[in-house]
Amino acid sequence: MSANNLQLPTFMEFGFDKLNRDVISTGRCTSCGLCVGFCPKIEFKDDTPVFVEDYDTVCGVCYTFCPRTFLPIPEIEKSVFGKVREDELLGVFRDCVLAKATKSDILKRAQDGGVVTSLFAYALEEGIIDGAVVTGTGKRWKPEPVVVTDYKGLIKSAGTKYTKSANILGVKEAIDSGFTKIGICGTPCHIQAVRKLQTLEEPYGLGKENIKLTIGLFCMESFGHDFIDYVGKQLGGIKGIRKFDIKKGNLLIYSKDEEKKIPLKEISQYAMPGCAHCKDFTAELADISVGSVGSPSGWSTVFVRSETGERIFKDGTDHGYIESEKGANLDLIKKLAEKKSSHESV
Ligand SMILES: Cc1cc2nc3c(=O)[nH]c(=O)nc-3n(C[C@H](O)[C@H](O)[C@H](O)COP(=O)(O)OP(=O)(O)OC[C@H]3O[C@@H](n4cnc5c(N)ncnc54)[C@H](O)[C@@H]3O)c2cc1C
């Protein structure tokens, strides 16, 4: 079938019972928050979606938009990028560059080059978005989706939390609060959920047209919250930790004056089971994808993918929020993307 006559799958009227059988009970759920956010009859219990009413109305929202039921990648690509991928491992992209923030307060708080925070700062400043769904840090490093509207809020939520975050709950909160130009940062599963929501027809008027910008993060896997308990046990507590990072097979833990290391293989047992079903390393369906692999320390690797992404990246650069140059190590990125693409399909 050519890219021009791809057919979108239709809205599927299956209920929570089928979602539970196909996705949740089989360990494929990523706890992205889509089903919980968009259905009042589903809630999280210990980070697992559960049905909280007796009668399953079979409305179809949870099953149709869950990124783990089915993922019509060519149809989404055609709808978002106007074409399907030529590069199997990296998806559709217009450019791949190294980039970093120009503002020192962003660089100080950011995980890598501060590109995510800088692009949202530019987009908020220019009114391209009116709210950004990002991930704040709650008690004991528990990630919390938050909708931020200013520079201060963006800086506060910069940096990577390696535990799963139900960021689609933040998207729903933003829609319900009346935001009409929403940006979201998320791991590949968050972006897949948003793209299904944006691409597939639905009869309910869920407010998906309000999502205007998606910034995806590279992601090999994320972890359950018990990973933080393990770190606490190894280090004698988690007080004072200011940053986590994963580099060269180790989890690096930074506090004010010291850096500690735990081999990744020690924490692999805490990896989210749902990640084993994801083949997407570079957030292939986002407008712009950002990661650390492929760039020197203090820089980010950036895939500029959609027309929207290209415009915002160029204008953010022209307005002095970021600087960029050529030189990303595509071979290394491809190697890791290949490793993730060997995961069992959804
Ligand atoms: C679970 C996870 C695994 C990752 N694995 C890899 C990897 O294997 N290789 C790689 O190159 N890069 C990986 N990354 C991406 C990397 O850690 C940086 O987030 C990325 O390089 C962006 O850096 P930055 O300085 O531009 O971001 P910043 O400017 O610091 O902004 C980071 C943004 O990410 C948001 N965020 C933080 N935690 C989460 C979360 N759990 N879910 C969704 N959004 C979040 C923040 O709120 C903020 O908006 C991973 C990120 C996550 C969240």
GROMACS .gro file of C-alpha atoms and ligand atoms in nm:
model
  399
    1MET     CA    1   0.000   0.000   0.000
    2SER     CA    2   0.142   0.341  -0.088
    3ALA     CA    3   0.175   0.615   0.173
    4ASN     CA    4  -0.099   0.809  -0.005
    5ASN     CA    5  -0.381   0.563   0.040
    6LEU     CA    6  -0.321   0.438   0.394
    7GLN     CA    7  -0.647   0.375   0.578
    8LEU     CA    8  -0.686   0.472   0.944
    9PRO     CA    9  -0.810   0.191   1.169
   10THR     CA   10  -1.159   0.264   1.299
   11PHE     CA   11  -1.252   0.344   1.657
   12MET     CA   12  -1.279   0.010   1.840
   13GLU     CA   13  -1.568  -0.038   2.076
   14PHE     CA   14  -1.406  -0.269   2.327
   15GLY     CA   15  -1.425  -0.207   2.700
   16PHE     CA   16  -1.187  -0.216   2.995
   17ASP     CA   17  -1.227  -0.590   3.027
   18LYS     CA   18  -1.053  -0.642   2.694
   19LEU     CA   19  -0.789  -0.379   2.778
   20ASN     CA   20  -0.721  -0.567   3.097
   21ARG     CA   21  -0.695  -0.902   2.919
   22ASP     CA   22  -0.480  -0.780   2.628
   23VAL     CA   23  -0.258  -0.518   2.796
   24ILE     CA   24  -0.266  -0.487   3.174
   25SER     CA   25  -0.267  -0.852   3.281
   26THR     CA   26  -0.006  -0.936   3.016
   27GLY     CA   27   0.245  -0.682   3.154
   28ARG     CA   28   0.229  -0.455   2.849
   29CYS     CA   29   0.089  -0.149   3.027
   30THR     CA   30   0.326   0.149   3.052
   31SER     CA   31   0.116   0.341   3.310
   32CYS     CA   32   0.116   0.635   3.067
   33GLY     CA   33  -0.212   0.758   3.222
   34LEU     CA   34  -0.422   0.776   2.906
   35CYS     CA   35  -0.700   0.535   3.009
   36VAL     CA   36  -0.711   0.675   3.364
   37GLY     CA   37  -0.709   1.034   3.243
   38PHE     CA   38  -0.977   1.001   2.976
   39CYS     CA   39  -1.218   0.761   3.153
   40PRO     CA   40  -1.373   0.850   3.491
   41LYS     CA   41  -1.436   0.480   3.556
   42ILE     CA   42  -1.066   0.390   3.555
   43GLU     CA   43  -0.824   0.479   3.834
   44PHE     CA   44  -0.468   0.394   3.927
   45LYS     CA   45  -0.420   0.150   4.210
   46ASP     CA   46  -0.050   0.104   4.287
   47ASP     CA   47   0.024   0.253   3.943
   48THR     CA   48  -0.194  -0.009   3.770
   49PRO     CA   49  -0.518   0.095   3.596
   50VAL     CA   50  -0.824  -0.063   3.759
   51PHE     CA   51  -1.194  -0.037   3.675
   52VAL     CA   52  -1.388   0.123   3.960
   53GLU     CA   53  -1.749   0.071   3.852
   54ASP     CA   54  -1.958  -0.242   3.807
   55TYR     CA   55  -2.081  -0.173   3.458
   56ASP     CA   56  -1.832  -0.167   3.170
   57THR     CA   57  -1.993   0.063   2.912
   58VAL     CA   58  -1.766  -0.056   2.629
   59CYS     CA   59  -1.724   0.301   2.505
   60GLY     CA   60  -1.392   0.223   2.338
   61VAL     CA   61  -1.171   0.515   2.451
   62CYS     CA   62  -0.940   0.312   2.675
   63TYR     CA   63  -0.892   0.031   2.423
   64THR     CA   64  -0.868   0.242   2.109
   65PHE     CA   65  -0.613   0.495   2.236
   66CYS     CA   66  -0.397   0.273   2.457
   67PRO     CA   67  -0.053   0.269   2.289
   68ARG     CA   68  -0.022  -0.100   2.370
   69THR     CA   69  -0.337  -0.240   2.204
   70PHE     CA   70  -0.231  -0.166   1.847
   71LEU     CA   71  -0.007   0.102   1.704
   72PRO     CA   72  -0.075   0.200   1.342
   73ILE     CA   73   0.270   0.355   1.287
   74PRO     CA   74   0.246   0.413   0.907
   75GLU     CA   75  -0.095   0.580   0.944
   76ILE     CA   76   0.029   0.803   1.226
   77GLU     CA   77   0.344   0.893   1.031
   78LYS     CA   78   0.142   0.979   0.724
   79SER     CA   79  -0.087   1.197   0.932
   80VAL     CA   80   0.188   1.371   1.135
   81PHE     CA   81   0.480   1.386   0.889
   82GLY     CA   82   0.300   1.354   0.557
   83LYS     CA   83   0.503   1.044   0.470
   84VAL     CA   84   0.612   0.708   0.608
   85ARG     CA   85   0.963   0.631   0.726
   86GLU     CA   86   1.253   0.532   0.510
   87ASP     CA   87   1.479   0.468   0.808
   88GLU     CA   88   1.340   0.165   0.994
   89LEU     CA   89   1.543   0.226   1.313
   90LEU     CA   90   1.513   0.602   1.360
   91GLY     CA   91   1.182   0.690   1.197
   92VAL     CA   92   1.104   1.003   0.996
   93PHE     CA   93   1.336   1.300   1.058
   94ARG     CA   94   1.442   1.616   0.877
   95ASP     CA   95   1.767   1.673   1.066
   96CYS     CA   96   1.974   1.533   1.351
   97VAL     CA   97   2.203   1.776   1.535
   98LEU     CA   98   2.380   1.846   1.862
   99ALA     CA   99   2.224   2.129   2.061
  100LYS     CA  100   2.236   2.298   2.397
  101ALA     CA  101   2.073   2.577   2.592
  102THR     CA  102   2.229   2.921   2.586
  103LYS     CA  103   2.083   3.021   2.925
  104SER     CA  104   2.300   2.928   3.222
  105ASP     CA  105   2.011   2.875   3.468
  106ILE     CA  106   1.864   2.613   3.234
  107LEU     CA  107   2.199   2.440   3.183
  108LYS     CA  108   2.251   2.428   3.559
  109ARG     CA  109   1.926   2.236   3.622
  110ALA     CA  110   1.892   2.037   3.300
  111GLN     CA  111   1.973   1.673   3.247
  112ASP     CA  112   2.193   1.715   2.940
  113GLY     CA  113   2.194   2.015   2.705
  114GLY     CA  114   1.870   2.163   2.842
  115VAL     CA  115   1.709   2.155   2.498
  116VAL     CA  116   1.367   2.040   2.619
  117THR     CA  117   1.342   2.316   2.878
  118SER     CA  118   1.474   2.579   2.635
  119LEU     CA  119   1.231   2.486   2.355
  120PHE     CA  120   0.933   2.496   2.591
  121ALA     CA  121   1.059   2.828   2.733
  122TYR     CA  122   1.071   2.971   2.380
  123ALA     CA  123   0.730   2.824   2.286
  124LEU     CA  124   0.566   2.963   2.602
  125GLU     CA  125   0.730   3.303   2.560
  126GLU     CA  126   0.608   3.331   2.199
  127GLY     CA  127   0.255   3.202   2.277
  128ILE     CA  128   0.303   2.894   2.056
  129ILE     CA  129   0.187   2.696   2.359
  130ASP     CA  130  -0.002   2.818   2.664
  131GLY     CA  131   0.096   2.529   2.891
  132ALA     CA  132   0.365   2.260   2.896
  133VAL     CA  133   0.301   1.917   3.046
  134VAL     CA  134   0.628   1.817   3.212
  135THR     CA  135   0.735   1.598   3.503
  136GLY     CA  136   0.791   1.744   3.845
  137THR     CA  137   0.944   1.566   4.142
  138GLY     CA  138   0.722   1.468   4.433
  139LYS     CA  139   0.806   1.295   4.760
  140ARG     CA  140   1.089   1.041   4.738
  141TRP     CA  141   1.160   1.134   4.375
  142LYS     CA  142   0.810   1.027   4.269
  143PRO     CA  143   0.749   1.183   3.927
  144GLU     CA  144   0.438   1.400   3.901
  145PRO     CA  145   0.292   1.526   3.575
  146VAL     CA  146   0.249   1.903   3.601
  147VAL     CA  147   0.119   2.173   3.368
  148VAL     CA  148   0.357   2.468   3.377
  149THR     CA  149   0.301   2.809   3.227
  150ASP     CA  150   0.622   2.998   3.301
  151TYR     CA  151   0.999   2.988   3.289
  152LYS     CA  152   1.033   2.928   3.664
  153GLY     CA  153   0.804   2.623   3.646
  154LEU     CA  154   1.002   2.482   3.354
  155ILE     CA  155   1.334   2.519   3.535
  156LYS     CA  156   1.191   2.353   3.846
  157SER     CA  157   1.079   2.047   3.646
  158ALA     CA  158   1.395   2.010   3.434
  159GLY     CA  159   1.606   1.696   3.468
  160THR     CA  160   1.531   1.326   3.420
  161LYS     CA  161   1.328   1.118   3.664
  162TYR     CA  162   1.399   0.759   3.564
  163THR     CA  163   1.076   0.630   3.717
  164LYS     CA  164   0.753   0.602   3.520
  165SER     CA  165   0.536   0.911   3.509
  166ALA     CA  166   0.170   0.914   3.402
  167ASN     CA  167   0.216   1.226   3.190
  168ILE     CA  168  -0.106   1.181   2.991
  169LEU     CA  169  -0.291   1.264   3.313
  170GLY     CA  170  -0.123   1.605   3.280
  171VAL     CA  171  -0.254   1.640   2.923
  172LYS     CA  172  -0.609   1.570   3.042
  173GLU     CA  173  -0.566   1.815   3.329
  174ALA     CA  174  -0.447   2.080   3.083
  175ILE     CA  175  -0.745   2.020   2.851
  176ASP     CA  176  -0.991   2.032   3.144
  177SER     CA  177  -0.830   2.353   3.272
  178GLY     CA  178  -0.894   2.526   2.941
  179PHE     CA  179  -0.547   2.525   2.786
  180THR     CA  180  -0.583   2.530   2.409
  181LYS     CA  181  -0.218   2.518   2.298
  182ILE     CA  182  -0.063   2.234   2.494
  183GLY     CA  183   0.297   2.113   2.472
  184ILE     CA  184   0.397   1.777   2.618
  185CYS     CA  185   0.732   1.621   2.695
  186GLY     CA  186   0.731   1.245   2.727
  187THR     CA  187   0.902   0.916   2.675
  188PRO     CA  188   0.821   0.723   2.353
  189CYS     CA  189   0.514   0.556   2.509
  190HIS     CA  190   0.367   0.895   2.609
  191ILE     CA  191   0.421   1.026   2.258
  192GLN     CA  192   0.267   0.712   2.104
  193ALA     CA  193  -0.042   0.762   2.323
  194VAL     CA  194  -0.074   1.128   2.223
  195ARG     CA  195  -0.030   1.047   1.854
  196LYS     CA  196  -0.300   0.780   1.859
  197LEU     CA  197  -0.531   1.025   2.031
  198GLN     CA  198  -0.454   1.293   1.771
  199THR     CA  199  -0.472   1.067   1.468
  200LEU     CA  200  -0.768   0.832   1.519
  201GLU     CA  201  -1.127   0.948   1.484
  202GLU     CA  202  -1.334   0.946   1.802
  203PRO     CA  203  -1.694   1.040   1.874
  204TYR     CA  204  -1.652   1.206   2.213
  205GLY     CA  205  -1.475   1.541   2.157
  206LEU     CA  206  -1.184   1.466   2.388
  207GLY     CA  207  -1.004   1.795   2.324
  208LYS     CA  208  -0.712   1.638   2.139
  209GLU     CA  209  -0.697   1.931   1.894
  210ASN     CA  210  -0.552   2.136   2.182
  211ILE     CA  211  -0.225   1.942   2.176
  212LYS     CA  212   0.016   2.146   1.963
  213LEU     CA  213   0.372   2.035   2.039
  214THR     CA  214   0.525   1.700   2.137
  215ILE     CA  215   0.885   1.674   2.256
  216GLY     CA  216   0.994   1.311   2.297
  217LEU     CA  217   1.281   1.175   2.505
  218PHE     CA  218   1.507   0.889   2.400
  219CYS     CA  219   1.434   0.599   2.633
  220MET     CA  220   1.573   0.248   2.669
  221GLU     CA  221   1.353   0.177   2.972
  222SER     CA  222   1.201   0.336   3.279
  223PHE     CA  223   1.176   0.197   3.628
  224GLY     CA  224   0.913   0.130   3.896
  225HIS     CA  225   0.925   0.334   4.217
  226ASP     CA  226   1.079   0.045   4.412
  227PHE     CA  227   1.399   0.136   4.226
  228ILE     CA  228   1.426   0.444   4.450
  229ASP     CA  229   1.387   0.223   4.759
  230TYR     CA  230   1.672   0.005   4.633
  231VAL     CA  231   1.895   0.309   4.578
  232GLY     CA  232   1.807   0.431   4.929
  233LYS     CA  233   1.909   0.095   5.078
  234GLN     CA  234   2.242   0.092   4.894
  235LEU     CA  235   2.327   0.450   4.983
  236GLY     CA  236   2.182   0.463   5.335
  237GLY     CA  237   1.906   0.705   5.229
  238ILE     CA  238   1.811   0.932   4.940
  239LYS     CA  239   1.834   1.267   5.116
  240GLY     CA  240   2.046   1.519   4.928
  241ILE     CA  241   2.028   1.345   4.588
  242ARG     CA  242   2.008   1.616   4.323
  243LYS     CA  243   2.040   1.418   4.002
  244PHE     CA  244   2.034   1.067   3.855
  245ASP     CA  245   2.194   0.974   3.525
  246ILE     CA  246   2.257   0.655   3.331
  247LYS     CA  247   2.591   0.626   3.155
  248LYS     CA  248   2.802   0.337   3.030
  249GLY     CA  249   2.612   0.063   3.212
  250ASN     CA  250   2.586   0.246   3.545
  251LEU     CA  251   2.327   0.444   3.734
  252LEU     CA  252   2.506   0.760   3.853
  253ILE     CA  253   2.371   0.932   4.163
  254TYR     CA  254   2.480   1.289   4.232
  255SER     CA  255   2.443   1.468   4.561
  256LYS     CA  256   2.595   1.804   4.655
  257ASP     CA  257   2.954   1.687   4.695
  258GLU     CA  258   2.974   1.335   4.564
  259GLU     CA  259   2.893   1.099   4.281
  260LYS     CA  260   2.798   0.736   4.348
  261LYS     CA  261   2.754   0.451   4.106
  262ILE     CA  262   2.532   0.142   4.095
  263PRO     CA  263   2.575  -0.106   3.806
  264LEU     CA  264   2.264  -0.105   3.585
  265LYS     CA  265   2.238  -0.484   3.607
  266GLU     CA  266   2.165  -0.447   3.980
  267ILE     CA  267   1.855  -0.239   3.911
  268SER     CA  268   1.734  -0.418   3.596
  269GLN     CA  269   1.480  -0.610   3.809
  270TYR     CA  270   1.298  -0.279   3.867
  271ALA     CA  271   1.257  -0.199   3.495
  272MET     CA  272   0.894  -0.157   3.393
  273PRO     CA  273   0.771  -0.483   3.232
  274GLY     CA  274   0.585  -0.274   2.970
  275CYS     CA  275   0.918  -0.141   2.838
  276ALA     CA  276   1.008  -0.489   2.718
  277HIS     CA  277   0.730  -0.452   2.458
  278CYS     CA  278   0.845  -0.115   2.321
  279LYS     CA  279   1.064  -0.092   2.010
  280ASP     CA  280   1.095   0.286   2.003
  281PHE     CA  281   1.425   0.426   2.140
  282THR     CA  282   1.421   0.778   1.995
  283ALA     CA  283   1.055   0.881   2.039
  284GLU     CA  284   1.001   0.837   1.667
  285LEU     CA  285   0.657   0.996   1.653
  286ALA     CA  286   0.739   1.326   1.829
  287ASP     CA  287   0.775   1.667   1.663
  288ILE     CA  288   1.124   1.686   1.814
  289SER     CA  289   1.313   1.408   1.996
  290VAL     CA  290   1.591   1.471   2.247
  291GLY     CA  291   1.842   1.240   2.417
  292SER     CA  292   2.195   1.223   2.548
  293VAL     CA  293   2.328   0.930   2.346
  294GLY     CA  294   2.528   1.047   2.046
  295SER     CA  295   2.641   1.380   2.190
  296PRO     CA  296   2.925   1.498   2.415
  297SER     CA  297   2.859   1.572   2.782
  298GLY     CA  298   2.657   1.891   2.833
  299TRP     CA  299   2.495   1.865   2.488
  300SER     CA  300   2.178   1.694   2.365
  301THR     CA  301   2.117   1.496   2.050
  302VAL     CA  302   1.811   1.631   1.869
  303PHE     CA  303   1.600   1.477   1.592
  304VAL     CA  304   1.391   1.742   1.421
  305ARG     CA  305   1.103   1.542   1.276
  306SER     CA  306   0.786   1.731   1.181
  307GLU     CA  307   0.725   2.063   1.009
  308THR     CA  308   0.609   2.206   1.344
  309GLY     CA  309   0.925   2.073   1.510
  310GLU     CA  310   1.146   2.221   1.240
  311ARG     CA  311   0.986   2.565   1.273
  312ILE     CA  312   1.009   2.572   1.653
  313PHE     CA  313   1.367   2.443   1.659
  314LYS     CA  314   1.480   2.699   1.401
  315ASP     CA  315   1.295   2.989   1.563
  316GLY     CA  316   1.415   2.886   1.912
  317THR     CA  317   1.770   2.896   1.775
  318ASP     CA  318   1.720   3.229   1.595
  319HIS     CA  319   1.575   3.381   1.914
  320GLY     CA  320   1.883   3.277   2.110
  321TYR     CA  321   1.737   2.999   2.330
  322ILE     CA  322   1.957   2.723   2.191
  323GLU     CA  323   2.270   2.677   1.983
  324SER     CA  324   2.325   2.381   1.756
  325GLU     CA  325   2.586   2.216   1.540
  326LYS     CA  326   2.638   1.905   1.330
  327GLY     CA  327   2.815   1.598   1.462
  328ALA     CA  328   2.568   1.363   1.638
  329ASN     CA  329   2.696   1.006   1.650
  330LEU     CA  330   2.422   0.841   1.443
  331ASP     CA  331   2.599   0.503   1.438
  332LEU     CA  332   2.583   0.480   1.816
  333ILE     CA  333   2.219   0.592   1.826
  334LYS     CA  334   2.134   0.333   1.560
  335LYS     CA  335   2.310   0.062   1.761
  336LEU     CA  336   2.092   0.133   2.065
  337ALA     CA  337   1.779   0.176   1.853
  338GLU     CA  338   1.851  -0.165   1.702
  339LYS     CA  339   1.885  -0.316   2.049
  340LYS     CA  340   1.545  -0.176   2.149
  341SER     CA  341   1.382  -0.271   1.821
  342SER     CA  342   1.457  -0.635   1.896
  343HIS     CA  343   1.197  -0.618   2.178
  344GLU     CA  344   0.879  -0.816   2.125
  345SER     CA  345   0.621  -0.606   1.939
  346VAL     CA  346   0.305  -0.475   2.112
  347LIG     C1  347   1.282   0.717   3.182
  347LIG     C2  348   1.383   0.784   3.092
  347LIG     C3  349   1.482   0.707   3.029
  347LIG     C4  350   1.574   0.770   2.943
  347LIG     N1  351   1.667   0.691   2.879
  347LIG     C5  352   1.753   0.749   2.793
  347LIG     C6  353   1.847   0.668   2.722
  347LIG     O1  354   1.851   0.545   2.737
  347LIG     N2  355   1.934   0.732   2.636
  347LIG     C7  356   1.930   0.868   2.617
  347LIG     O2  357   2.010   0.921   2.537
  347LIG     N3  358   1.841   0.945   2.682
  347LIG     C8  359   1.754   0.890   2.768
  347LIG     N4  360   1.663   0.968   2.835
  347LIG     C9  361   1.657   1.114   2.804
  347LIG    C10  362   1.758   1.196   2.883
  347LIG     O3  363   1.768   1.149   3.016
  347LIG    C11  364   1.717   1.347   2.887
  347LIG     O4  365   1.585   1.358   2.936
  347LIG    C12  366   1.723   1.408   2.750
  347LIG     O5  367   1.854   1.400   2.700
  347LIG    C13  368   1.679   1.556   2.754
  347LIG     O6  369   1.778   1.631   2.817
  347LIG     P1  370   1.761   1.788   2.833
  347LIG     O7  371   1.877   1.838   2.912
  347LIG     O8  372   1.729   1.848   2.702
  347LIG     O9  373   1.627   1.792   2.919
  347LIG     P2  374   1.580   1.896   3.030
  347LIG    O10  375   1.585   2.034   2.977
  347LIG    O11  376   1.647   1.863   3.159
  347LIG    O12  377   1.425   1.852   3.038
  347LIG    C14  378   1.389   1.720   3.066
  347LIG    C15  379   1.240   1.712   3.051
  347LIG    O13  380   1.200   1.577   3.073
  347LIG    C16  381   1.090   1.573   3.161
  347LIG     N5  382   1.093   1.446   3.233
  347LIG    C17  383   1.173   1.409   3.335
  347LIG     N6  384   1.147   1.284   3.373
  347LIG    C18  385   1.048   1.239   3.294
  347LIG    C19  386   0.976   1.116   3.287
  347LIG     N7  387   1.000   1.014   3.370
  347LIG     N8  388   0.880   1.103   3.192
  347LIG    C20  389   0.852   1.205   3.106
  347LIG     N9  390   0.916   1.325   3.111
  347LIG    C21  391   1.015   1.341   3.203
  347LIG    C22  392   1.117   1.693   3.254
  347LIG    O14  393   1.002   1.735   3.324
  347LIG    C23  394   1.167   1.797   3.154
  347LIG    O15  395   1.061   1.863   3.092
  347LIG    C24  396   1.570   0.910   2.923
  347LIG    C25  397   1.470   0.987   2.987
  347LIG    C26  398   1.377   0.925   3.069
  347LIG    C27  399   1.268   1.009   3.137
   0.00000   0.00000   0.00000
